[in-house]
């Protein structure tokens, strides 16, 4: 027995020595958890026992069900060609680097991926992070000072909100997609640098930032534009270049942050792409980059292969757009309220949290895997089923989901 194990035994078998404090913690959290359950907003995790795909299996059943709630927009999460390439680089480069980038954590494949991402977006350079949450956490604090000002859409993703909280700039929040409110704040600002921060696509509602008009305001008031493109990169816009392509302002956004963990293979990783001076500065000052392990080779391989595919063809991008139109048109015709714009995020609005949870459970019994979203993920009274369409869904699978929605909707009196 080790000396450490003997010490644990002497202290009571490894139990925390501050029993009263731990008891208090359990009671406080237990009360809050009970409240979450009573409100019908407790989020249970279903355990998937297969690879991520349009058809999956879940724990407790061998029956395959249709998955309509993944960020797997291009259907590449289990693409055989990508998996094989990832295996090849895993064998060549190893499991990981055991280091941050600037010490001994940069391989040639990391630089290759950064260059390909920059090429895809038409930017000068790119910096990789462990996630886009890290990319958002690492940019505002690094580049903004108390002399600067940042203007954030009130419905921006939590990672943007948290990243802005870390910086010392003057913080302004404008009403959701409200250009008049944004312009008023820009006009009144005396910030040295003015940075407008917005999601390109807002993930809970599937609606789109008015990017062309934001760019116009930025030019008028000498501001910079930052866009988080996590729910746009690779599949939104004519060739998958995201919101700036969709809104015809290609190359006019100053800073783009996005992810490798959604459409681009579904593994992990995020990035910032933009001017070379910005990227070089972030390598020196961005804390999540400086103090986090580098992306493992197998994950880098996924990004590399997906980038090659997207640079060569827009076929998958066009397919997800076609599938999206099919689902939205049929669901609206059936009487459902589908929020957002022509985007693969298709929120089926229900309002009540318990109804959303019940609706999702009923869909699962019919072989369709969707999730009910409720407060605090979305505002009170705006619970919904967030459906996400993939290029990998067949027309028959989309029609099957629509049929199940109609059947459950009628049984729960959501539609006639």
CSV table of C-alpha atoms in Angstrom, one decimal:
chain,number,residue,atom,x,y,z
A,1,UNK,CA,0.0,0.0,0.0
A,2,UNK,CA,1.4,3.4,-0.9
A,3,UNK,CA,2.0,6.1,1.7
A,4,UNK,CA,-0.7,8.2,0.1
A,5,UNK,CA,-3.3,5.4,0.4
A,6,UNK,CA,-2.4,5.0,4.1
A,7,UNK,CA,-3.0,8.7,4.7
A,8,UNK,CA,-6.4,8.4,3.0
A,9,UNK,CA,-7.3,5.5,5.3
A,10,UNK,CA,-6.3,7.4,8.4
A,11,UNK,CA,-8.5,10.3,7.2
A,12,UNK,CA,-11.5,8.1,6.9
A,13,UNK,CA,-11.2,6.1,3.7
A,14,UNK,CA,-10.6,9.1,1.4
A,15,UNK,CA,-13.7,10.9,2.4
A,16,UNK,CA,-13.5,14.7,2.3
A,17,UNK,CA,-12.5,15.9,5.8
A,18,UNK,CA,-14.8,18.9,5.6
A,19,UNK,CA,-18.0,16.8,6.0
A,20,UNK,CA,-20.2,19.7,7.1
A,21,UNK,CA,-19.2,21.9,4.1
A,22,UNK,CA,-19.8,19.1,1.7
A,23,UNK,CA,-23.2,18.3,3.2
A,24,UNK,CA,-24.2,21.9,2.8
A,25,UNK,CA,-23.0,21.9,-0.8
A,26,UNK,CA,-25.1,18.8,-1.5
A,27,UNK,CA,-28.2,20.3,0.1
A,28,UNK,CA,-27.9,23.6,-1.8
A,29,UNK,CA,-27.4,21.9,-5.2
A,30,UNK,CA,-29.9,19.2,-4.5
A,31,UNK,CA,-32.6,21.8,-3.8
A,32,UNK,CA,-31.7,23.6,-7.1
A,33,UNK,CA,-31.8,20.4,-9.0
A,34,UNK,CA,-35.2,19.5,-7.6
A,35,UNK,CA,-36.4,22.9,-8.8
A,36,UNK,CA,-35.1,22.3,-12.3
A,37,UNK,CA,-36.9,19.0,-12.4
A,38,UNK,CA,-40.2,20.5,-11.0
A,39,UNK,CA,-40.0,23.2,-13.8
A,40,UNK,CA,-39.7,20.4,-16.4
A,41,UNK,CA,-36.4,21.8,-17.6
A,42,UNK,CA,-34.0,19.1,-16.4
A,43,UNK,CA,-31.9,17.9,-19.3
A,44,UNK,CA,-31.3,14.2,-19.3
A,45,UNK,CA,-28.6,12.8,-21.6
A,46,UNK,CA,-29.5,9.9,-23.9
A,47,UNK,CA,-26.5,7.6,-24.4
A,48,UNK,CA,-25.6,6.9,-28.0
A,49,UNK,CA,-24.1,3.5,-28.7
A,50,UNK,CA,-23.1,4.0,-32.3
A,51,UNK,CA,-21.2,6.5,-34.4
A,52,UNK,CA,-22.8,9.9,-35.0
A,53,UNK,CA,-24.9,9.6,-38.1
A,54,UNK,CA,-28.4,10.2,-39.5
A,55,UNK,CA,-29.2,6.8,-38.1
A,56,UNK,CA,-28.0,5.9,-34.6
A,57,UNK,CA,-28.6,3.5,-31.8
A,58,UNK,CA,-29.1,4.5,-28.2
A,59,UNK,CA,-28.6,2.7,-24.9
A,60,UNK,CA,-31.3,0.2,-24.1
A,61,UNK,CA,-32.3,-0.5,-27.6
A,62,UNK,CA,-30.7,-2.1,-30.7
A,63,UNK,CA,-33.3,-0.4,-33.0
A,64,UNK,CA,-31.8,2.3,-35.2
A,65,UNK,CA,-33.5,5.7,-35.0
A,66,UNK,CA,-33.3,8.7,-37.2
A,67,UNK,CA,-31.2,11.6,-35.7
A,68,UNK,CA,-32.4,15.1,-36.3
A,69,UNK,CA,-30.7,17.0,-33.6
A,70,UNK,CA,-26.9,16.9,-34.4
A,71,UNK,CA,-24.7,19.7,-35.7
A,72,UNK,CA,-23.6,17.2,-38.3
A,73,UNK,CA,-24.8,19.5,-41.1
A,74,UNK,CA,-22.7,17.9,-43.9
A,75,UNK,CA,-23.0,14.4,-42.6
A,76,UNK,CA,-19.3,13.9,-42.3
A,77,UNK,CA,-19.0,12.8,-38.7
A,78,UNK,CA,-18.5,9.2,-39.7
A,79,UNK,CA,-17.5,9.6,-43.3
A,80,UNK,CA,-15.3,6.5,-44.1
A,81,UNK,CA,-12.7,8.5,-46.1
A,82,UNK,CA,-12.3,11.0,-43.2
A,83,UNK,CA,-12.1,8.3,-40.6
A,84,UNK,CA,-9.4,6.4,-42.6
A,85,UNK,CA,-7.3,9.6,-43.1
A,86,UNK,CA,-7.6,10.3,-39.3
A,87,UNK,CA,-6.4,6.8,-38.6
A,88,UNK,CA,-3.4,7.3,-41.0
A,89,UNK,CA,-2.3,10.5,-39.3
A,90,UNK,CA,-2.9,9.0,-35.8
A,91,UNK,CA,-0.4,6.2,-36.7
A,92,UNK,CA,2.1,8.6,-38.2
A,93,UNK,CA,2.0,11.5,-35.7
A,94,UNK,CA,0.8,9.8,-32.5
A,95,UNK,CA,-2.0,10.3,-30.1
A,96,UNK,CA,-1.1,13.8,-29.0
A,97,UNK,CA,1.7,16.4,-28.4
A,98,UNK,CA,1.6,16.7,-24.6
A,99,UNK,CA,2.4,20.4,-25.0
A,100,UNK,CA,1.1,23.8,-25.8
A,101,UNK,CA,1.9,25.1,-29.3
A,102,UNK,CA,4.8,27.4,-28.5
A,103,UNK,CA,6.8,24.9,-26.6
A,104,UNK,CA,6.8,21.7,-28.6
A,105,UNK,CA,3.2,21.3,-29.8
A,106,UNK,CA,3.2,22.5,-33.4
A,107,UNK,CA,3.5,19.9,-36.2
A,108,UNK,CA,3.5,20.5,-39.9
A,109,UNK,CA,-0.1,19.3,-40.1
A,110,UNK,CA,-1.2,22.1,-37.7
A,111,UNK,CA,0.3,24.7,-40.0
A,112,UNK,CA,-1.2,23.0,-43.0
A,113,UNK,CA,-4.7,23.1,-41.5
A,114,UNK,CA,-4.4,26.8,-40.5
A,115,UNK,CA,-3.3,27.6,-44.1
A,116,UNK,CA,-6.2,25.7,-45.6
A,117,UNK,CA,-8.8,27.3,-43.3
A,118,UNK,CA,-7.4,30.7,-44.3
A,119,UNK,CA,-7.6,29.8,-48.0
A,120,UNK,CA,-11.2,28.6,-47.6
A,121,UNK,CA,-12.2,31.9,-46.0
A,122,UNK,CA,-10.0,34.1,-48.2
A,123,UNK,CA,-8.1,35.4,-45.2
A,124,UNK,CA,-4.4,35.9,-44.5
A,125,UNK,CA,-3.8,33.6,-41.6
A,126,UNK,CA,-5.5,31.3,-39.0
A,127,UNK,CA,-4.9,30.3,-35.4
A,128,UNK,CA,-6.2,27.0,-34.1
A,129,UNK,CA,-7.8,26.5,-30.6
A,130,UNK,CA,-9.2,23.5,-28.7
A,131,UNK,CA,-12.7,24.8,-29.4
A,132,UNK,CA,-14.5,27.9,-30.7
A,133,UNK,CA,-15.5,28.5,-27.1
A,134,UNK,CA,-11.7,28.9,-26.4
A,135,UNK,CA,-11.3,31.1,-29.5
A,136,UNK,CA,-14.1,33.4,-28.3
A,137,UNK,CA,-12.6,33.4,-24.8
A,138,UNK,CA,-9.2,34.3,-26.2
A,139,UNK,CA,-9.8,37.2,-28.5
A,140,UNK,CA,-11.6,40.1,-26.8
A,141,UNK,CA,-9.3,40.1,-23.7
A,142,UNK,CA,-6.2,40.0,-25.9
A,143,UNK,CA,-7.0,42.8,-28.4
A,144,UNK,CA,-9.3,45.2,-26.5
A,145,UNK,CA,-8.2,47.7,-23.8
A,146,UNK,CA,-10.1,50.1,-21.5
A,147,UNK,CA,-9.9,52.7,-24.3
A,148,UNK,CA,-11.9,50.5,-26.7
A,149,UNK,CA,-15.5,49.6,-27.0
A,150,UNK,CA,-17.3,46.4,-28.0
A,151,UNK,CA,-20.9,46.1,-29.2
A,152,UNK,CA,-22.6,42.7,-28.8
A,153,UNK,CA,-25.9,41.4,-30.0
A,154,UNK,CA,-28.1,40.6,-26.9
A,155,UNK,CA,-28.7,37.0,-28.2
A,156,UNK,CA,-25.1,36.2,-28.9
A,157,UNK,CA,-23.8,32.7,-27.9
A,158,UNK,CA,-22.7,32.2,-24.3
A,159,UNK,CA,-19.1,31.9,-25.4
A,160,UNK,CA,-19.1,35.4,-27.0
A,161,UNK,CA,-20.7,36.8,-23.8
A,162,UNK,CA,-18.2,35.1,-21.6
A,163,UNK,CA,-15.3,36.2,-23.8
A,164,UNK,CA,-16.4,39.8,-23.7
A,165,UNK,CA,-16.8,39.7,-19.9
A,166,UNK,CA,-13.1,38.9,-19.7
A,167,UNK,CA,-12.0,42.1,-21.5
A,168,UNK,CA,-11.6,45.6,-20.1
A,169,UNK,CA,-13.2,47.4,-23.0
A,170,UNK,CA,-16.4,49.5,-22.6
A,171,UNK,CA,-19.2,46.9,-23.1
A,172,UNK,CA,-22.4,47.7,-25.0
A,173,UNK,CA,-25.3,45.3,-25.8
A,174,UNK,CA,-27.6,46.2,-28.6
A,175,UNK,CA,-31.1,44.7,-29.2
A,176,UNK,CA,-31.2,41.6,-31.2
A,177,UNK,CA,-30.5,42.4,-34.9
A,178,UNK,CA,-31.7,46.0,-34.2
A,179,UNK,CA,-29.6,48.2,-36.5
A,180,UNK,CA,-31.0,51.4,-35.2
A,181,UNK,CA,-30.0,50.6,-31.6
A,182,UNK,CA,-26.6,49.5,-32.8
A,183,UNK,CA,-26.1,52.7,-34.8
A,184,UNK,CA,-27.1,54.9,-31.8
A,185,UNK,CA,-24.5,53.2,-29.6
A,186,UNK,CA,-21.8,53.5,-32.3
A,187,UNK,CA,-22.6,57.1,-32.8
A,188,UNK,CA,-22.3,57.9,-29.1
A,189,UNK,CA,-19.1,55.9,-28.5
A,190,UNK,CA,-15.7,57.5,-28.0
A,191,UNK,CA,-13.9,54.2,-28.1
A,192,UNK,CA,-10.4,54.0,-29.7
A,193,UNK,CA,-11.2,50.7,-31.4
A,194,UNK,CA,-14.9,49.9,-31.9
A,195,UNK,CA,-15.7,46.2,-32.4
A,196,UNK,CA,-19.1,44.9,-33.4
A,197,UNK,CA,-19.6,41.3,-32.3
A,198,UNK,CA,-22.3,39.0,-33.6
A,199,UNK,CA,-23.2,35.5,-34.3
A,200,UNK,CA,-23.6,34.9,-38.1
A,201,UNK,CA,-26.4,32.5,-37.4
A,202,UNK,CA,-28.1,32.4,-34.0
A,203,UNK,CA,-28.2,28.8,-33.0
A,204,UNK,CA,-31.5,28.6,-31.0
A,205,UNK,CA,-33.6,30.5,-33.5
A,206,UNK,CA,-32.0,29.7,-36.8
A,207,UNK,CA,-32.1,33.4,-37.8
A,208,UNK,CA,-29.3,35.3,-39.4
A,209,UNK,CA,-27.4,38.5,-38.6
A,210,UNK,CA,-28.1,41.4,-41.0
A,211,UNK,CA,-24.4,41.3,-41.9
A,212,UNK,CA,-24.4,43.5,-44.9
A,213,UNK,CA,-26.1,46.3,-43.0
A,214,UNK,CA,-23.7,45.7,-40.0
A,215,UNK,CA,-20.8,46.1,-42.4
A,216,UNK,CA,-22.2,49.4,-43.7
A,217,UNK,CA,-22.5,50.7,-40.1
A,218,UNK,CA,-19.0,49.6,-39.4
A,219,UNK,CA,-17.7,51.5,-42.4
A,220,UNK,CA,-19.7,54.6,-41.4
A,221,UNK,CA,-18.4,54.7,-37.8
A,222,UNK,CA,-14.9,53.3,-38.5
A,223,UNK,CA,-15.6,50.0,-36.6
A,224,UNK,CA,-14.4,46.4,-36.9
A,225,UNK,CA,-16.8,43.5,-37.4
A,226,UNK,CA,-16.4,40.1,-35.6
A,227,UNK,CA,-18.6,37.2,-36.6
A,228,UNK,CA,-18.9,33.8,-35.0
A,229,UNK,CA,-19.7,31.4,-37.9
A,230,UNK,CA,-20.0,28.1,-36.0
A,231,UNK,CA,-23.5,27.4,-37.4
A,232,UNK,CA,-22.6,28.6,-40.9
A,233,UNK,CA,-19.1,27.5,-41.9
A,234,UNK,CA,-19.1,24.8,-44.6
A,235,UNK,CA,-22.8,24.6,-45.4
A,236,UNK,CA,-24.3,28.1,-45.4
A,237,UNK,CA,-24.1,30.4,-48.4
A,238,UNK,CA,-23.8,29.2,-52.0
A,239,UNK,CA,-20.4,27.5,-51.5
A,240,UNK,CA,-20.5,27.1,-47.7
A,241,UNK,CA,-18.4,30.2,-46.9
A,242,UNK,CA,-20.9,31.3,-44.3
A,243,UNK,CA,-23.0,34.3,-43.5
A,244,UNK,CA,-20.8,36.8,-45.4
A,245,UNK,CA,-21.3,34.8,-48.6
A,246,UNK,CA,-25.0,34.5,-47.9
A,247,UNK,CA,-25.3,38.3,-47.4
A,248,UNK,CA,-23.0,39.1,-50.3
A,249,UNK,CA,-20.2,40.8,-48.2
A,250,UNK,CA,-17.4,38.3,-48.9
A,251,UNK,CA,-14.1,39.5,-47.5
A,252,UNK,CA,-15.6,42.5,-45.7
A,253,UNK,CA,-15.8,40.9,-42.2
A,254,UNK,CA,-12.6,41.7,-40.2
A,255,UNK,CA,-12.5,38.7,-37.9
A,256,UNK,CA,-14.1,35.3,-38.2
A,257,UNK,CA,-14.2,32.7,-35.4
A,258,UNK,CA,-15.6,29.2,-36.1
A,259,UNK,CA,-15.5,25.6,-35.2
A,260,UNK,CA,-14.3,22.2,-36.6
A,261,UNK,CA,-16.7,20.5,-34.3
A,262,UNK,CA,-20.0,20.9,-36.2
A,263,UNK,CA,-20.2,20.7,-40.0
A,264,UNK,CA,-16.5,20.2,-40.5
A,265,UNK,CA,-16.3,16.6,-39.4
A,266,UNK,CA,-17.8,17.0,-35.9
A,267,UNK,CA,-14.7,16.2,-34.0
A,268,UNK,CA,-13.3,19.2,-32.0
A,269,UNK,CA,-11.3,22.4,-32.5
A,270,UNK,CA,-12.0,26.0,-33.3
A,271,UNK,CA,-10.2,28.9,-34.9
A,272,UNK,CA,-9.8,32.6,-35.5
A,273,UNK,CA,-9.1,33.7,-39.1
A,274,UNK,CA,-8.2,37.2,-40.3
A,275,UNK,CA,-5.4,39.7,-40.8
A,276,UNK,CA,-1.9,38.2,-40.3
A,277,UNK,CA,-1.0,40.8,-37.6
A,278,UNK,CA,-4.0,39.8,-35.6
A,279,UNK,CA,-3.2,36.1,-35.8
A,280,UNK,CA,0.5,36.7,-34.8
A,281,UNK,CA,-0.7,38.9,-31.9
A,282,UNK,CA,-3.1,36.2,-30.7
A,283,UNK,CA,-0.2,33.6,-30.7
A,284,UNK,CA,1.6,35.9,-28.2
A,285,UNK,CA,-1.3,37.0,-26.0
A,286,UNK,CA,-4.4,34.7,-26.3
A,287,UNK,CA,-4.5,32.8,-23.0
A,288,UNK,CA,-6.6,29.8,-24.2
A,289,UNK,CA,-4.0,29.3,-27.0
A,290,UNK,CA,-1.0,29.8,-24.8
A,291,UNK,CA,-2.1,27.6,-21.9
A,292,UNK,CA,-4.0,24.7,-23.6
A,293,UNK,CA,-2.7,21.6,-25.3
A,294,UNK,CA,-2.6,21.6,-29.0
A,295,UNK,CA,-5.1,19.7,-31.1
A,296,UNK,CA,-4.3,16.0,-31.4
A,297,UNK,CA,-3.2,14.7,-34.8
A,298,UNK,CA,-6.3,12.6,-35.4
A,299,UNK,CA,-8.5,15.7,-35.0
A,300,UNK,CA,-6.3,17.8,-37.2
A,301,UNK,CA,-6.6,15.1,-39.8
A,302,UNK,CA,-10.4,15.4,-39.8
A,303,UNK,CA,-10.1,19.1,-40.4
A,304,UNK,CA,-7.6,18.7,-43.2
A,305,UNK,CA,-9.6,16.1,-45.1
A,306,UNK,CA,-12.9,18.1,-44.8
A,307,UNK,CA,-11.2,21.3,-46.0
A,308,UNK,CA,-9.9,19.4,-49.1
A,309,UNK,CA,-13.4,18.2,-49.8
A,310,UNK,CA,-15.0,21.7,-49.4
A,311,UNK,CA,-12.3,23.4,-51.5
A,312,UNK,CA,-13.0,20.8,-54.3
A,313,UNK,CA,-16.8,20.7,-54.3
A,314,UNK,CA,-20.0,22.4,-53.0
A,315,UNK,CA,-22.2,19.4,-53.6
A,316,UNK,CA,-22.8,18.7,-49.9
A,317,UNK,CA,-23.6,22.3,-49.2
A,318,UNK,CA,-26.2,22.3,-51.9
A,319,UNK,CA,-27.7,19.1,-50.7
A,320,UNK,CA,-28.2,20.4,-47.1
A,321,UNK,CA,-29.9,23.5,-48.5
A,322,UNK,CA,-32.3,21.4,-50.6
A,323,UNK,CA,-33.1,19.2,-47.7
A,324,UNK,CA,-33.8,22.2,-45.5
A,325,UNK,CA,-36.2,23.6,-48.0
A,326,UNK,CA,-38.1,20.3,-48.2
A,327,UNK,CA,-38.5,20.1,-44.4
A,328,UNK,CA,-39.4,23.7,-43.8
A,329,UNK,CA,-42.0,23.8,-46.6
A,330,UNK,CA,-43.8,20.7,-45.5
A,331,UNK,CA,-43.8,21.5,-41.8
A,332,UNK,CA,-45.2,25.0,-42.4
A,333,UNK,CA,-47.9,23.6,-44.7
A,334,UNK,CA,-48.9,21.1,-41.9
A,335,UNK,CA,-49.5,24.0,-39.5
A,336,UNK,CA,-46.3,24.2,-37.4
A,337,UNK,CA,-44.6,27.4,-36.6
A,338,UNK,CA,-41.0,27.1,-37.8
A,339,UNK,CA,-38.7,29.9,-36.5
A,340,UNK,CA,-35.7,31.3,-38.3
A,341,UNK,CA,-34.9,31.8,-41.9
A,342,UNK,CA,-33.9,29.4,-44.6
A,343,UNK,CA,-31.3,27.6,-42.5
A,344,UNK,CA,-30.9,23.9,-41.5
A,345,UNK,CA,-31.7,24.9,-37.9
A,346,UNK,CA,-35.4,24.5,-37.9
A,347,UNK,CA,-36.9,25.4,-34.5
A,348,UNK,CA,-40.5,23.9,-34.2
A,349,UNK,CA,-42.0,26.4,-31.7
A,350,UNK,CA,-44.1,25.0,-28.9
A,351,UNK,CA,-43.9,27.5,-26.1
A,352,UNK,CA,-44.4,25.3,-23.0
A,353,UNK,CA,-41.3,23.5,-21.6
A,354,UNK,CA,-43.2,20.4,-20.5
A,355,UNK,CA,-44.9,20.1,-23.9
A,356,UNK,CA,-41.5,20.3,-25.6
A,357,UNK,CA,-40.2,17.5,-23.4
A,358,UNK,CA,-43.3,15.4,-23.9
A,359,UNK,CA,-43.2,16.0,-27.7
A,360,UNK,CA,-39.6,14.9,-27.9
A,361,UNK,CA,-40.3,11.7,-26.0
A,362,UNK,CA,-43.2,10.9,-28.3
A,363,UNK,CA,-41.1,11.4,-31.3
A,364,UNK,CA,-38.5,9.0,-30.0
A,365,UNK,CA,-41.2,6.3,-29.7
A,366,UNK,CA,-41.7,6.8,-33.4
A,367,UNK,CA,-38.0,6.4,-34.2
A,368,UNK,CA,-37.1,10.1,-34.5
A,369,UNK,CA,-34.5,11.5,-32.2
A,370,UNK,CA,-35.0,15.2,-31.4
A,371,UNK,CA,-34.6,17.3,-28.2
A,372,UNK,CA,-36.8,19.8,-26.5
A,373,UNK,CA,-35.1,23.1,-25.7
A,374,UNK,CA,-36.4,25.2,-22.8
A,375,UNK,CA,-35.3,27.8,-20.3
A,376,UNK,CA,-32.5,28.7,-19.5
A,377,UNK,CA,-31.2,27.7,-23.0
A,378,UNK,CA,-34.0,29.7,-24.6
A,379,UNK,CA,-36.3,32.4,-23.0
A,380,UNK,CA,-39.2,31.5,-20.8
A,381,UNK,CA,-42.3,30.6,-22.8
A,382,UNK,CA,-40.3,29.9,-26.0
A,383,UNK,CA,-39.6,26.2,-25.7
A,384,UNK,CA,-39.2,24.4,-28.9
A,385,UNK,CA,-38.0,21.3,-30.7
A,386,UNK,CA,-34.8,22.3,-32.5
A,387,UNK,CA,-34.6,20.2,-35.7
A,388,UNK,CA,-31.3,20.2,-37.5
A,389,UNK,CA,-31.1,19.0,-41.1
A,390,UNK,CA,-28.1,17.2,-42.6
A,391,UNK,CA,-26.9,16.7,-46.1
A,392,UNK,CA,-26.8,13.0,-45.2
A,393,UNK,CA,-30.5,12.8,-44.6
A,394,UNK,CA,-32.4,11.2,-47.5
A,395,UNK,CA,-35.7,12.6,-48.8
A,396,UNK,CA,-37.4,9.5,-47.4
A,397,UNK,CA,-35.9,10.1,-43.9
A,398,UNK,CA,-37.0,13.7,-44.0
A,399,UNK,CA,-40.5,12.7,-45.0
A,400,UNK,CA,-40.6,10.1,-42.2
A,401,UNK,CA,-39.7,12.8,-39.7
A,402,UNK,CA,-42.4,15.1,-41.0
A,403,UNK,CA,-44.9,12.4,-40.8
A,404,UNK,CA,-44.0,11.7,-37.2
A,405,UNK,CA,-44.2,15.4,-36.3
A,406,UNK,CA,-47.7,15.6,-37.8
A,407,UNK,CA,-48.9,12.5,-35.9
A,408,UNK,CA,-47.5,13.7,-32.6
A,409,UNK,CA,-48.6,17.3,-33.2
A,410,UNK,CA,-52.2,16.2,-33.7
A,411,UNK,CA,-52.2,13.9,-30.7
A,412,UNK,CA,-50.8,16.7,-28.4
A,413,UNK,CA,-53.2,19.3,-30.1
A,414,UNK,CA,-50.3,21.4,-31.4
A,415,UNK,CA,-51.8,21.3,-34.9
A,416,UNK,CA,-55.3,20.4,-36.3
